[in-house]
Amino acid sequence: MDRRDFVGLAAGSAALSWMAPYAAFGFQGNAKSDEHKVSEIYLAPFRFDVTPPLGHGCCGNWIKPIEGYDDPMEAIGFVIMGAGKPIVVCSVDWTGLLNEAHVAWRTAMAEAAGTTADRVAVQVVHQHNAPFACLEAAKIVADQGVLPSMLNVDFFRRCLDAARISVSQAIHQGERVTHIAKGQAKVLEVAANRRIMGDNGKVRASRGSACADPSLRALPEGVIDPYLKTVAFYAGDRKLAACHYYACHPMSYYGDGRASSDFCGLARKRRQGDEPGCTHIYFNGCGGNIGAGKYNDGTRAMRPILAKRIYDGIVNADVDLKREAIEKVSWNTCDFLPPIDPRWDEAKIMAQIEDKSQSLVNRSRPAYTVSWIRRHAKSIPIVLSCLDINDVSMMHLPAECFIEYQLRAQQMNPERFLATAAYGDGGPWYIPTLQAYPEVGYEVSVAWSASEVDDILTSGIRQLLHTTV
Ligand SMILES: [Zn+2]
């Protein structure tokens, strides 16, 4: 891997005009809202393949690299034109897009659509047999010389090229969109809370995406959001695009080196087959502490069963869809840069990465922490965003937020229909709640932010939703 590849990509993102000098401590603010009473708006769906090549590292490369293919992975999204500068929303079948890698995707799509990067939301579905793309972390690992590559930068660049081509072709084929509809349905026997609490108030076990322990699977679901939500766009009575939102880690099993969009992607593809004229897009909600482990023993047989349960949720939400004429559209943003937890010290982490006696995972994974620390030092904020159309809000949050954030957001403004997509910029890894920090557990052990993140994210969401509650 060539070091110059990384430098070139990073230099492109450093020139972004929306970068501003922020204090090195936690920051949230600079809220912007851009409302338009619309006469004519256009929707331009796009999609392109992002299946990694053979040998590509998966999930940061501490599980088996790609050895074969079960089904292709895609980036799917849409451009909205006619409500100020174009707005781009996209969902990608990858584990994560972090820091400069996320900025590079947003910048490429913004340039292709003729807009600014703060009007582009890129979210991932978070499958694990997939790239976990962070340019700085990959560079840190590559500089060690001996560690396996985390990210194939040539492949990453090809995906950026595909994004540019796909978006620039789509905007010439936009269709006038006249109506929107919203629907929701409960999904049965997929999501459950991963964190199993002990009597001492600490996490005693994790149910994970698959769980072989019947005693853990017998425990209640715990806090989840059982609803799959759908927002659909129409040209008259013709459905052009449908966005589906559900909060759960999307893996039935992984680590076998076979690329797949896994059960959530398979549900999306089945629905796409039912309705070829409508672009179906799947977003993962705040699934940081949510997995399928209660209902999934991790056997091969469970993947189609879980896919069918998500598909049934999509079909059932469809029954609810009632078209309403689009009257107003707004794009709301708020910058977000939570403080780093004082546990994380760059020099100490780098010493561990350089320590040849450490395991591969102990030398690779901390590169993501260092990357976030370095990004934070450059004061490059994450952009929280929300697309409002009539009384529907489609909110875009970063990283692995706990489910409580989307439940809380729904409470803030219950009059509105709120669909939440998390897993945007993955830089901070997990975003637990304040209450979860003293409970510890895996998610807290790999959260780069201090517990003040709860307050900062909650007030950012409040600004996006224009509420003081
Ligand atoms: Zn995760």
XYZ file of C-alpha atoms and ligand atoms in Angstrom:
470
model
C 0.000 0.000 0.000
C 1.380 3.365 -1.030
C 1.568 6.056 1.604
C 1.032 8.764 -1.044
C -2.427 7.372 -1.729
C -3.527 8.334 1.747
C -1.899 11.745 1.630
C -3.698 12.610 -1.603
C -7.104 11.671 -0.258
C -6.559 13.457 3.046
C -5.421 16.650 1.301
C -8.679 16.781 -0.658
C -10.749 16.713 2.483
C -8.583 19.273 4.312
C -9.634 21.990 1.885
C -13.340 21.799 2.728
C -14.857 25.201 3.214
C -17.168 24.171 6.049
C -14.246 23.326 8.331
C -14.048 25.864 11.108
C -11.771 26.401 14.067
C -13.430 24.740 17.043
C -12.209 24.437 20.594
C -10.412 21.158 21.281
C -13.054 20.196 23.840
C -16.586 19.058 23.125
C -18.527 21.051 20.602
C -22.033 21.044 19.305
C -23.642 23.937 17.546
C -23.639 25.998 14.379
C -27.148 24.716 13.649
C -28.460 25.563 10.193
C -31.912 25.171 8.745
C -32.942 25.742 5.187
C -36.715 25.547 4.614
C -38.392 25.728 1.223
C -42.037 25.858 0.280
C -41.771 23.754 -2.808
C -43.365 24.105 -6.165
C -41.346 21.486 -7.998
C -38.920 19.022 -6.525
C -37.136 16.200 -8.287
C -35.844 12.895 -7.009
C -32.930 11.088 -8.627
C -32.222 7.623 -7.203
C -28.824 6.028 -7.786
C -27.016 2.808 -6.934
C -23.577 1.308 -7.513
C -21.679 -1.820 -6.537
C -19.304 -1.699 -3.534
C -18.496 -5.421 -3.230
C -14.860 -5.685 -2.102
C -12.263 -7.622 -4.125
C -10.948 -11.026 -3.058
C -8.519 -10.728 -0.157
C -9.942 -7.443 1.120
C -9.845 -7.072 4.904
C -13.176 -7.357 6.728
C -14.263 -5.331 9.737
C -10.765 -3.864 10.233
C -9.136 -7.183 9.291
C -9.290 -9.032 12.579
C -11.698 -11.501 10.988
C -11.130 -13.545 7.820
C -10.646 -11.442 4.623
C -12.933 -11.848 1.599
C -12.567 -15.339 0.155
C -15.808 -15.634 -1.812
C -19.189 -14.145 -2.504
C -22.713 -14.889 -1.305
C -24.418 -11.779 -2.682
C -23.265 -8.343 -3.893
C -22.993 -5.256 -1.704
C -24.366 -1.929 -2.876
C -24.458 1.780 -2.165
C -27.994 3.065 -2.794
C -29.308 6.587 -2.424
C -31.095 9.552 -3.921
C -30.583 13.207 -4.773
C -33.343 15.733 -4.074
C -33.320 18.796 -6.315
C -35.491 21.902 -6.102
C -35.245 22.672 -2.384
C -32.164 24.876 -2.276
C -28.905 23.247 -3.292
C -29.226 19.497 -3.969
C -29.519 17.128 -1.004
C -27.914 13.664 -1.204
C -28.741 10.702 1.053
C -27.010 7.323 0.668
C -26.777 3.974 2.459
C -23.789 1.655 1.959
C -23.409 -2.101 2.653
C -20.135 -1.675 4.581
C -19.101 -2.008 8.224
C -18.168 1.643 8.477
C -16.936 4.839 6.853
C -14.861 6.795 9.319
C -13.258 10.224 9.521
C -11.518 11.277 6.257
C -13.028 8.287 4.452
C -16.515 9.549 5.324
C -15.616 13.111 4.357
C -14.183 11.829 1.053
C -17.454 10.045 0.204
C -19.565 13.083 1.064
C -17.245 15.380 -0.877
C -17.268 13.159 -3.978
C -21.070 12.970 -3.979
C -21.412 16.696 -3.271
C -19.179 17.579 -6.230
C -21.101 15.238 -8.515
C -24.486 16.614 -7.407
C -23.386 20.275 -7.447
C -23.885 20.841 -3.739
C -21.865 21.157 -0.534
C -20.682 18.270 1.659
C -22.907 19.407 4.546
C -25.927 18.559 2.367
C -24.819 14.933 1.946
C -25.643 12.156 4.437
C -23.822 8.842 3.989
C -24.814 6.016 6.333
C -23.721 2.363 6.423
C -25.789 -0.756 7.148
C -22.851 -2.151 9.214
C -22.487 -5.713 7.897
C -19.212 -7.183 9.229
C -17.884 -9.200 6.250
C -17.192 -5.822 4.651
C -14.729 -2.901 4.617
C -14.389 -0.799 7.776
C -12.880 2.170 5.994
C -10.716 4.673 7.837
C -7.816 6.128 5.819
C -5.773 7.279 8.815
C -6.173 3.952 10.677
C -5.221 2.068 7.506
C -2.139 4.284 7.125
C -1.085 3.693 10.740
C -1.389 -0.068 10.227
C 0.367 0.056 6.816
C 3.258 1.991 8.367
C 3.882 -0.963 10.691
C 4.937 -2.915 7.611
C 3.961 -6.331 8.886
C 0.263 -6.006 9.722
C -2.289 -7.091 7.106
C -3.921 -4.291 5.134
C -7.170 -2.870 6.551
C -8.274 -1.095 3.405
C -7.402 -1.431 -0.265
C -7.026 2.221 -1.217
C -7.277 1.531 -4.967
C -10.608 -0.171 -4.371
C -11.694 2.713 -2.118
C -10.853 5.181 -4.905
C -12.764 3.102 -7.446
C -15.811 3.300 -5.167
C -15.451 7.100 -5.007
C -15.262 7.187 -8.826
C -18.358 4.991 -9.021
C -20.130 7.358 -6.603
C -19.282 10.390 -8.755
C -20.388 8.706 -11.976
C -23.558 7.278 -10.466
C -24.679 10.565 -8.867
C -23.793 12.703 -11.896
C -25.720 10.379 -14.221
C -28.691 10.223 -11.837
C -29.215 13.987 -11.620
C -29.922 14.128 -15.363
C -32.673 11.562 -14.938
C -34.456 13.005 -11.883
C -38.221 12.655 -11.814
C -40.650 15.139 -10.383
C -41.750 13.892 -6.972
C -45.170 15.055 -5.811
C -46.119 12.983 -2.754
C -44.628 11.405 0.327
C -46.003 8.642 2.572
C -45.019 7.164 5.910
C -45.678 3.800 7.492
C -44.499 1.556 10.269
C -44.878 -2.036 11.439
C -43.494 -4.108 14.271
C -40.746 -6.544 13.357
C -41.100 -9.782 15.291
C -38.202 -11.754 16.790
C -35.169 -9.921 15.430
C -33.935 -7.128 17.717
C -32.989 -7.552 21.363
C -30.748 -5.609 23.700
C -27.220 -7.037 23.764
C -26.295 -5.860 27.253
C -27.267 -8.319 29.987
C -27.074 -6.655 33.380
C -25.803 -8.254 36.593
C -27.142 -7.571 40.096
C -24.255 -5.181 40.740
C -25.445 -2.756 38.053
C -22.693 -3.766 35.617
C -23.000 -5.608 32.315
C -22.424 -9.307 33.080
C -22.802 -10.776 29.577
C -23.373 -9.806 25.973
C -25.898 -11.516 23.710
C -24.112 -10.377 20.520
C -25.413 -10.902 16.995
C -25.575 -14.654 17.513
C -25.843 -16.312 20.888
C -25.370 -20.009 21.582
C -26.240 -19.780 25.302
C -29.923 -20.707 25.804
C -30.028 -19.081 29.251
C -29.067 -15.697 27.761
C -31.474 -16.145 24.854
C -34.308 -16.881 27.301
C -33.963 -13.444 28.914
C -36.381 -10.667 27.809
C -35.704 -8.480 24.770
C -34.868 -5.482 26.930
C -34.969 -1.928 25.545
C -35.398 -1.930 21.759
C -37.413 -0.022 19.152
C -39.663 -2.733 17.671
C -40.832 -0.636 14.697
C -39.577 -0.724 11.153
C -40.404 2.639 9.586
C -40.804 3.406 5.910
C -40.800 6.743 4.096
C -41.795 6.577 0.414
C -41.609 9.112 -2.419
C -44.065 9.232 -5.327
C -44.534 10.756 -8.755
C -48.330 10.958 -8.689
C -49.356 7.468 -7.622
C -46.130 5.795 -8.787
C -43.729 4.884 -5.978
C -40.217 6.028 -6.919
C -38.234 5.262 -3.772
C -38.821 3.764 -0.345
C -36.496 4.193 2.646
C -36.726 1.572 5.396
C -35.371 2.094 8.913
C -34.869 -0.504 11.646
C -32.395 -0.579 14.538
C -30.356 -3.774 14.921
C -26.864 -5.034 14.165
C -27.482 -6.653 10.758
C -25.406 -9.850 11.082
C -26.768 -13.396 11.185
C -23.204 -14.794 11.090
C -19.874 -13.455 9.890
C -16.164 -14.147 9.908
C -16.431 -16.795 7.164
C -14.837 -14.532 4.517
C -17.925 -14.462 2.290
C -19.151 -11.042 1.154
C -22.870 -10.562 1.782
C -25.371 -7.820 2.440
C -26.621 -10.202 5.183
C -30.204 -10.476 6.383
C -31.192 -6.802 6.213
C -29.692 -6.436 2.731
C -31.369 -9.663 1.602
C -34.758 -8.361 2.817
C -34.170 -5.136 0.871
C -33.209 -7.096 -2.266
C -36.294 -9.285 -2.055
C -38.530 -6.194 -1.829
C -36.583 -4.648 -4.703
C -37.452 -7.754 -6.734
C -41.163 -7.258 -5.918
C -41.087 -3.616 -7.029
C -38.392 -3.131 -9.684
C -39.578 0.390 -10.509
C -39.042 1.656 -6.956
C -35.592 2.108 -5.394
C -35.554 0.431 -1.971
C -33.016 1.699 0.554
C -32.338 0.204 3.982
C -30.971 2.235 6.912
C -29.783 0.884 10.242
C -31.139 2.857 13.219
C -29.431 3.357 16.586
C -28.401 -0.292 16.879
C -25.212 0.109 18.955
C -26.588 -1.953 21.853
C -28.995 -4.038 19.754
C -28.376 -7.404 18.065
C -30.272 -10.462 16.878
C -28.647 -12.772 19.472
C -31.827 -13.529 21.411
C -33.374 -15.042 18.287
C -30.274 -16.180 16.432
C -28.028 -19.137 17.242
C -25.667 -18.157 14.395
C -26.388 -21.188 12.200
C -26.555 -20.787 8.409
C -30.265 -21.605 8.476
C -31.060 -18.429 10.422
C -29.997 -15.913 7.744
C -33.037 -16.422 5.459
C -35.346 -16.624 8.484
C -34.153 -13.268 9.843
C -34.292 -11.805 6.310
C -37.935 -12.924 6.041
C -38.786 -11.217 9.358
C -37.333 -7.903 8.147
C -39.029 -8.363 4.766
C -42.371 -8.950 6.531
C -41.816 -5.696 8.457
C -41.214 -3.859 5.168
C -44.331 -5.361 3.570
C -46.467 -4.648 6.640
C -45.261 -1.037 6.893
C -46.304 -0.642 3.275
C -49.956 -1.175 4.229
C -49.812 2.068 6.226
C -48.536 4.234 3.364
C -50.936 7.059 2.489
C -49.774 9.623 -0.020
C -49.730 13.294 0.937
C -48.784 16.153 -1.372
C -45.312 17.510 -0.594
C -45.608 21.075 0.690
C -42.347 21.905 2.357
C -38.855 20.533 2.506
C -36.028 21.508 4.805
C -32.503 20.297 5.437
C -31.255 20.865 8.970
C -27.719 20.346 10.188
C -25.755 20.697 13.378
C -22.027 20.199 13.903
C -20.953 17.642 16.489
C -17.552 16.999 18.027
C -17.830 15.367 21.476
C -14.871 15.381 23.883
C -12.496 12.402 23.921
C -12.556 10.153 26.973
C -9.396 10.873 29.028
C -8.682 7.084 29.048
C -7.354 7.422 25.498
C -3.768 8.639 25.152
C -2.246 8.733 21.681
C 1.357 8.034 22.752
C 0.369 5.018 24.853
C -1.856 3.633 22.117
C 0.865 4.049 19.489
C 3.291 2.172 21.770
C 0.819 -0.721 21.859
C 0.406 -0.669 18.061
C 4.193 -0.841 17.658
C 4.569 -3.629 20.229
C 5.356 -6.775 18.221
C 4.436 -9.040 21.155
C 0.781 -7.936 20.935
C -1.876 -9.818 18.956
C -3.005 -8.644 15.523
C -6.274 -7.277 16.855
C -4.527 -5.468 19.719
C -2.192 -3.816 17.211
C -4.826 -2.998 14.554
C -7.980 -1.938 16.349
C -6.344 0.862 18.401
C -5.427 2.561 15.098
C -9.093 3.619 14.922
C -8.766 5.311 18.332
C -5.659 7.203 17.215
C -7.398 8.233 14.015
C -10.286 9.756 15.989
C -7.849 11.551 18.350
C -5.976 13.048 15.350
C -9.198 14.044 13.599
C -10.392 15.668 16.827
C -7.144 17.624 17.094
C -7.859 19.006 13.616
C -11.328 20.087 14.838
C -13.157 18.455 11.955
C -16.741 18.086 13.167
C -19.251 15.413 12.299
C -22.370 16.861 10.655
C -25.684 15.683 12.127
C -28.485 16.153 9.613
C -32.223 15.833 9.207
C -34.362 15.942 6.079
C -37.845 17.272 6.903
C -40.685 16.849 4.420
C -44.111 17.912 5.691
C -44.429 16.203 9.117
C -41.801 13.528 8.354
C -38.231 13.790 9.657
C -35.435 11.565 8.348
C -32.576 12.010 10.784
C -28.939 11.022 10.188
C -26.766 10.287 13.210
C -23.154 9.116 13.389
C -21.524 5.879 14.488
C -22.949 3.217 16.799
C -25.497 5.149 18.851
C -27.405 3.362 21.599
C -31.115 2.776 20.926
C -32.070 5.235 23.670
C -31.091 8.159 21.405
C -33.721 7.387 18.787
C -36.378 6.606 21.402
C -35.571 9.898 23.117
C -35.715 11.783 19.814
C -39.193 10.364 19.096
C -40.350 11.639 22.497
C -39.036 15.138 21.814
C -41.503 15.840 19.055
C -44.190 13.130 19.009
C -46.263 15.034 16.431
C -43.677 14.281 13.807
C -42.980 10.915 12.171
C -39.298 10.405 12.892
C -37.179 7.848 11.021
C -33.637 7.531 12.348
C -30.589 6.343 10.419
C -27.446 5.960 12.517
C -24.034 4.656 11.360
C -23.062 7.845 9.531
C -19.460 8.965 10.196
C -18.164 6.082 12.330
C -15.179 7.980 13.815
C -16.290 7.834 17.480
C -17.202 4.100 17.398
C -19.845 3.439 20.085
C -21.954 6.285 21.476
C -23.381 4.978 24.769
C -25.752 6.896 27.009
C -24.562 8.645 30.167
C -26.224 5.884 32.214
C -24.366 3.148 30.318
C -20.836 4.402 31.088
C -20.678 3.138 34.719
C -22.322 -0.131 33.603
C -19.227 -0.725 31.416
C -19.533 -3.684 28.964
C -17.983 -4.108 25.500
C -19.619 -1.073 23.876
C -18.352 1.317 26.573
C -14.882 -0.252 26.392
C -14.643 0.843 22.742
C -16.333 4.247 22.966
C -13.790 6.979 22.196
C -15.957 9.811 23.586
C -16.328 10.893 27.208
C -19.750 10.484 28.826
C -20.571 14.147 28.059
C -21.343 12.843 24.573
C -24.875 12.058 25.814
C -25.656 15.713 26.564
C -23.979 16.979 23.420
C -25.689 14.535 21.060
C -29.072 15.001 22.758
C -28.895 18.760 22.401
C -27.754 18.376 18.774
C -30.821 16.205 18.075
C -33.000 18.800 19.811
C -31.658 21.451 17.433
C -32.265 19.262 14.400
C -35.847 18.668 15.502
C -36.437 22.327 16.442
C -37.602 21.472 19.928
C -36.631 22.566 23.411
C -38.167 19.530 25.146
Zn -21.259 -2.655 15.703
